[in-house]
CSV table of C-alpha atoms in Angstrom, one decimal:
chain,number,residue,atom,x,y,z
A,1,ASP,CA,-9.8,-12.6,-8.8
A,2,GLN,CA,-10.1,-9.6,-6.3
A,3,GLN,CA,-10.1,-10.1,-3.5
A,4,VAL,CA,-10.8,-5.9,-2.3
A,5,LYS,CA,-12.8,-4.1,-3.7
A,6,GLN,CA,-13.8,-0.3,-3.4
A,7,ASN,CA,-16.5,-0.2,-6.4
A,8,SER,CA,-17.0,3.5,-6.6
A,9,PRO,CA,-13.8,4.8,-8.1
A,10,SER,CA,-14.1,8.6,-7.2
A,11,LEU,CA,-16.2,11.0,-4.6
A,12,SER,CA,-16.8,14.4,-4.0
A,13,VAL,CA,-17.7,16.1,-1.3
A,14,GLN,CA,-18.5,19.2,-0.1
A,15,GLU,CA,-15.9,20.9,2.4
A,16,GLY,CA,-17.4,20.0,6.2
A,17,ARG,CA,-19.4,17.5,5.1
A,18,ILE,CA,-19.3,13.5,5.8
A,19,SER,CA,-17.3,11.7,3.4
A,20,ILE,CA,-17.9,8.0,3.4
A,21,LEU,CA,-15.2,5.7,0.8
A,22,ASN,CA,-16.3,2.1,1.0
A,23,CYS,CA,-14.2,-1.1,0.6
A,24,ASP,CA,-15.6,-4.7,0.5
A,25,TYR,CA,-13.7,-8.1,0.7
A,26,THR,CA,-14.3,-11.7,-0.5
A,27,ASN,CA,-10.8,-13.4,1.7
A,28,SER,CA,-12.2,-14.6,5.0
A,29,MET,CA,-8.9,-15.1,6.4
A,30,PHE,CA,-8.6,-11.5,6.2
A,31,ASP,CA,-8.4,-10.0,10.3
A,32,TYR,CA,-7.0,-6.4,10.0
A,33,PHE,CA,-6.9,-3.9,8.3
A,34,LEU,CA,-5.8,-0.8,6.5
A,35,TRP,CA,-6.9,2.9,5.4
A,36,TYR,CA,-4.3,4.8,3.1
A,37,LYS,CA,-4.1,8.0,1.6
A,38,LYS,CA,-1.9,8.8,-2.1
A,39,TYR,CA,-1.3,11.7,-3.5
A,40,PRO,CA,0.3,11.5,-6.5
A,41,ALA,CA,4.0,11.0,-6.5
A,42,GLU,CA,4.3,10.0,-3.4
A,43,GLY,CA,3.9,7.1,-1.1
A,44,PRO,CA,0.7,5.9,0.3
A,45,THR,CA,0.5,8.0,3.6
A,46,PHE,CA,-1.2,5.4,6.4
A,47,LEU,CA,-4.7,7.0,8.1
A,48,ILE,CA,-6.6,4.2,10.3
A,49,SER,CA,-6.5,0.3,10.5
A,50,ILE,CA,-9.2,-2.0,12.4
A,51,SER,CA,-9.1,-5.5,13.7
A,52,SER,CA,-11.6,-7.9,13.3
A,53,ILE,CA,-11.9,-8.4,16.5
A,54,LYS,CA,-13.5,-5.0,16.5
A,55,ASP,CA,-16.1,-3.3,14.9
A,56,LYS,CA,-14.9,0.4,15.2
A,57,ASN,CA,-12.1,2.5,14.9
A,58,GLU,CA,-11.5,6.2,15.4
A,59,ASP,CA,-8.9,8.5,15.4
A,60,GLY,CA,-10.3,12.7,15.2
A,61,ARG,CA,-12.1,13.0,12.4
A,62,PHE,CA,-11.1,9.5,10.7
A,63,THR,CA,-13.7,7.0,12.3
A,64,VAL,CA,-13.4,3.0,10.5
A,65,PHE,CA,-16.2,0.3,10.1
A,66,LEU,CA,-16.3,-3.0,10.1
A,67,ASN,CA,-18.8,-5.1,9.1
A,68,LYS,CA,-17.7,-9.2,9.2
A,69,SER,CA,-20.7,-11.3,7.7
A,70,ALA,CA,-21.0,-8.6,5.3
A,71,LYS,CA,-17.4,-8.1,4.3
A,72,HIS,CA,-17.7,-4.7,4.6
A,73,LEU,CA,-16.0,-1.9,5.9
A,74,SER,CA,-15.8,2.0,5.3
A,75,LEU,CA,-14.2,5.3,6.7
A,76,HIS,CA,-15.5,8.4,7.4
A,77,ILE,CA,-14.0,11.6,7.1
A,78,VAL,CA,-16.3,14.3,9.4
A,79,PRO,CA,-15.9,17.3,8.4
A,80,SER,CA,-14.1,16.5,5.1
A,81,GLN,CA,-11.9,19.6,4.5
A,82,PRO,CA,-10.1,20.7,0.9
A,83,GLY,CA,-6.7,19.0,2.3
A,84,ASP,CA,-8.3,15.1,1.9
A,85,SER,CA,-8.9,15.5,-1.6
A,86,ALA,CA,-6.5,11.9,-2.7
A,87,VAL,CA,-7.6,8.7,-3.3
A,88,TYR,CA,-8.0,6.7,-1.0
A,89,PHE,CA,-7.0,3.1,-0.3
A,90,CYS,CA,-8.1,0.0,1.3
A,91,ALA,CA,-6.4,-2.8,2.0
A,92,ALA,CA,-6.8,-6.3,3.7
A,93,SER,CA,-3.8,-8.3,5.4
A,94,GLY,CA,-4.4,-11.9,6.6
A,95,MET,CA,-3.8,-13.4,10.5
A,96,ALA,CA,-1.1,-13.0,12.9
A,97,GLY,CA,1.4,-15.8,12.7
A,98,GLY,CA,0.1,-17.2,9.2
A,99,THR,CA,1.2,-16.8,6.4
A,100,SER,CA,0.1,-13.9,4.5
A,101,TYR,CA,0.7,-11.7,7.7
A,102,GLY,CA,1.5,-8.4,6.2
A,103,LYS,CA,1.1,-9.3,3.2
A,104,LEU,CA,-1.6,-6.2,2.2
A,105,THR,CA,-4.4,-7.1,-0.6
A,106,PHE,CA,-5.9,-3.6,-1.7
A,107,GLY,CA,-8.4,-1.9,-3.3
A,108,GLN,CA,-9.1,-0.3,-6.3
A,109,GLY,CA,-9.3,3.2,-4.9
A,110,THR,CA,-11.4,5.9,-4.6
A,111,ILE,CA,-11.2,9.8,-5.7
A,112,LEU,CA,-11.7,12.0,-3.2
A,113,THR,CA,-13.2,15.9,-3.8
A,114,VAL,CA,-13.4,17.7,-1.5
A,115,HIS,CA,-15.0,21.4,-2.6
A,116,PRO,CA,-14.3,25.1,-0.5
B,1,SER,CA,6.4,5.8,12.7
B,2,ALA,CA,8.8,4.4,10.6
B,3,VAL,CA,10.9,6.7,8.2
B,4,ILE,CA,11.8,5.4,4.7
B,5,SER,CA,13.8,6.4,2.8
B,6,GLN,CA,14.0,5.6,-1.0
B,7,LYS,CA,16.6,6.0,-4.2
B,8,PRO,CA,16.4,6.7,-6.7
B,9,SER,CA,12.8,8.9,-6.1
B,10,ARG,CA,12.6,8.5,-10.1
B,11,ASP,CA,14.7,7.1,-13.5
B,12,ILE,CA,13.9,6.6,-16.6
B,13,CYS,CA,15.8,3.4,-17.4
B,14,GLN,CA,16.1,2.1,-21.7
B,15,ARG,CA,15.0,-1.8,-22.1
B,16,GLY,CA,17.4,-4.3,-21.4
B,17,THR,CA,19.0,-2.2,-18.4
B,18,SER,CA,18.1,-2.9,-15.2
B,19,LEU,CA,18.1,-0.6,-12.2
B,20,THR,CA,18.6,-1.3,-8.2
B,21,ILE,CA,16.5,0.7,-6.2
B,22,GLN,CA,17.4,0.9,-2.4
B,23,CYS,CA,15.0,1.2,0.9
B,24,GLN,CA,16.9,2.9,4.2
B,25,VAL,CA,14.2,2.5,7.3
B,26,ASP,CA,15.4,4.9,9.8
B,27,SER,CA,14.7,1.7,12.5
B,28,GLN,CA,15.2,-2.0,12.7
B,29,VAL,CA,12.3,-3.6,11.4
B,30,THR,CA,11.7,-7.8,11.0
B,31,MET,CA,9.8,-7.5,7.8
B,32,MET,CA,9.9,-5.9,4.4
B,33,PHE,CA,8.4,-5.6,1.3
B,34,TRP,CA,8.7,-4.6,-2.1
B,35,TYR,CA,5.3,-3.4,-4.4
B,36,ARG,CA,4.3,-1.9,-7.8
B,37,GLN,CA,1.7,0.7,-8.6
B,38,GLN,CA,1.6,0.2,-12.1
B,39,PRO,CA,-0.5,3.2,-14.5
B,40,GLY,CA,-3.3,3.5,-13.3
B,41,GLN,CA,-3.6,1.1,-11.6
B,42,SER,CA,-3.4,0.2,-7.8
B,43,LEU,CA,-0.6,-2.0,-5.7
B,44,THR,CA,0.6,-5.5,-5.9
B,45,LEU,CA,2.8,-6.9,-3.1
B,46,ILE,CA,6.2,-8.0,-5.3
B,47,ALA,CA,8.1,-10.1,-2.6
B,48,THR,CA,8.8,-10.2,1.0
B,49,ALA,CA,12.4,-9.6,2.4
B,50,ASN,CA,13.1,-10.3,5.4
B,51,GLN,CA,16.7,-10.2,7.4
B,52,GLY,CA,17.9,-13.8,7.3
B,53,SER,CA,16.2,-15.4,4.8
B,54,GLU,CA,15.9,-15.3,0.6
B,55,ALA,CA,12.9,-13.1,-0.7
B,56,THR,CA,9.5,-14.7,-0.3
B,57,TYR,CA,7.8,-14.2,-4.2
B,58,GLU,CA,3.8,-13.8,-5.0
B,59,SER,CA,2.6,-15.4,-8.0
B,60,GLY,CA,3.9,-13.5,-11.4
B,61,PHE,CA,7.2,-12.2,-9.1
B,62,VAL,CA,10.3,-14.4,-10.2
B,63,ILE,CA,13.8,-13.6,-8.2
B,64,ASP,CA,15.4,-14.0,-11.7
B,65,LYS,CA,13.4,-10.1,-12.6
B,66,PHE,CA,13.3,-8.9,-9.0
B,67,PRO,CA,16.1,-10.3,-7.5
B,68,ILE,CA,16.0,-8.3,-3.5
B,69,SER,CA,19.1,-8.5,-0.9
B,70,ARG,CA,17.9,-7.8,2.3
B,71,PRO,CA,20.9,-7.2,3.7
B,72,ASN,CA,20.5,-5.2,7.8
B,73,LEU,CA,17.3,-4.4,9.0
B,74,THR,CA,17.2,-1.7,8.0
B,75,PHE,CA,17.9,-2.1,4.3
B,76,SER,CA,17.5,-3.4,1.7
B,77,THR,CA,17.1,-3.4,-1.7
B,78,LEU,CA,15.0,-3.9,-5.1
B,79,THR,CA,16.5,-4.9,-8.6
B,80,VAL,CA,14.0,-4.4,-12.0
B,81,SER,CA,16.1,-6.7,-14.3
B,82,ASN,CA,16.0,-6.7,-18.7
B,83,MET,CA,13.3,-4.4,-18.4
B,84,SER,CA,11.4,-3.5,-20.7
B,85,PRO,CA,8.4,-0.8,-21.2
B,86,GLU,CA,6.1,-2.1,-19.3
B,87,ASP,CA,8.1,-2.3,-16.3
B,88,SER,CA,7.1,1.0,-16.4
B,89,SER,CA,5.6,1.7,-12.7
B,90,ILE,CA,6.2,3.3,-9.3
B,91,TYR,CA,8.0,0.8,-6.9
B,92,LEU,CA,7.1,0.7,-2.9
B,93,CYS,CA,8.8,0.0,0.1
B,94,SER,CA,7.3,-1.0,3.5
B,95,VAL,CA,7.5,-2.1,6.4
B,96,TRP,CA,5.8,-3.6,9.3
B,97,GLY,CA,5.7,-1.5,12.1
B,98,ASN,CA,2.8,-0.9,14.9
B,99,GLU,CA,0.9,-0.3,11.3
B,100,GLN,CA,2.5,-1.1,7.3
B,101,TYR,CA,4.7,2.4,6.7
B,102,PHE,CA,5.5,3.0,2.5
B,103,GLY,CA,7.9,4.9,1.0
B,104,PRO,CA,7.9,7.5,-1.2
B,105,GLY,CA,8.7,5.4,-3.7
B,106,THR,CA,10.9,5.2,-6.9
B,107,ARG,CA,8.5,6.3,-10.3
B,108,LEU,CA,10.6,4.3,-13.3
B,109,THR,CA,9.8,5.3,-17.0
B,110,VAL,CA,11.6,2.5,-19.7
B,111,THR,CA,11.5,3.9,-23.1
């Protein structure tokens, strides 16, 4: 039972355009969502997060949108740069104070390629 | 953000042996986690290691196979015991500070 799903294994975008990576979840107990970027042979690098009480969070070129009713979140990267080429993982955590707090459930990842 | 280091960065081990992976954090943290990424797969949580208490393991992972120590708020070890080729993975420690941060990983190959 995959509770966090990234249905697009890969995405190819032209430099300067917008990259949109999508993520769906099924567990309504998830309360906090994070996006990570991962290069081969390195650990995941934290990008941006969002709490379930918000529907949008922005940090520079990265914006995460959360649609709680649809159990869907997306990461927008604008403008995309060749250095953004990596695997992107979304992850979800349970509520603060709960037994699953801090325990991340990851999606399968989306390989983003940004062409010059 | 927390700075996390892991040792070794990679190793090749023979089946039936054990390997201990070290994780060092540059600040004191309460919550520390160990994850595994098998080839071509996503990251899966192995266990939570909080200082002062026994590690708690996720479904499919047991203490005899993956014993964990957490002697203080900046250090933890994960041992992969009696290894088989199926244990070939990247093992990552992470900490929950303002966000959850990950170490660089230990790439383990079992032959």
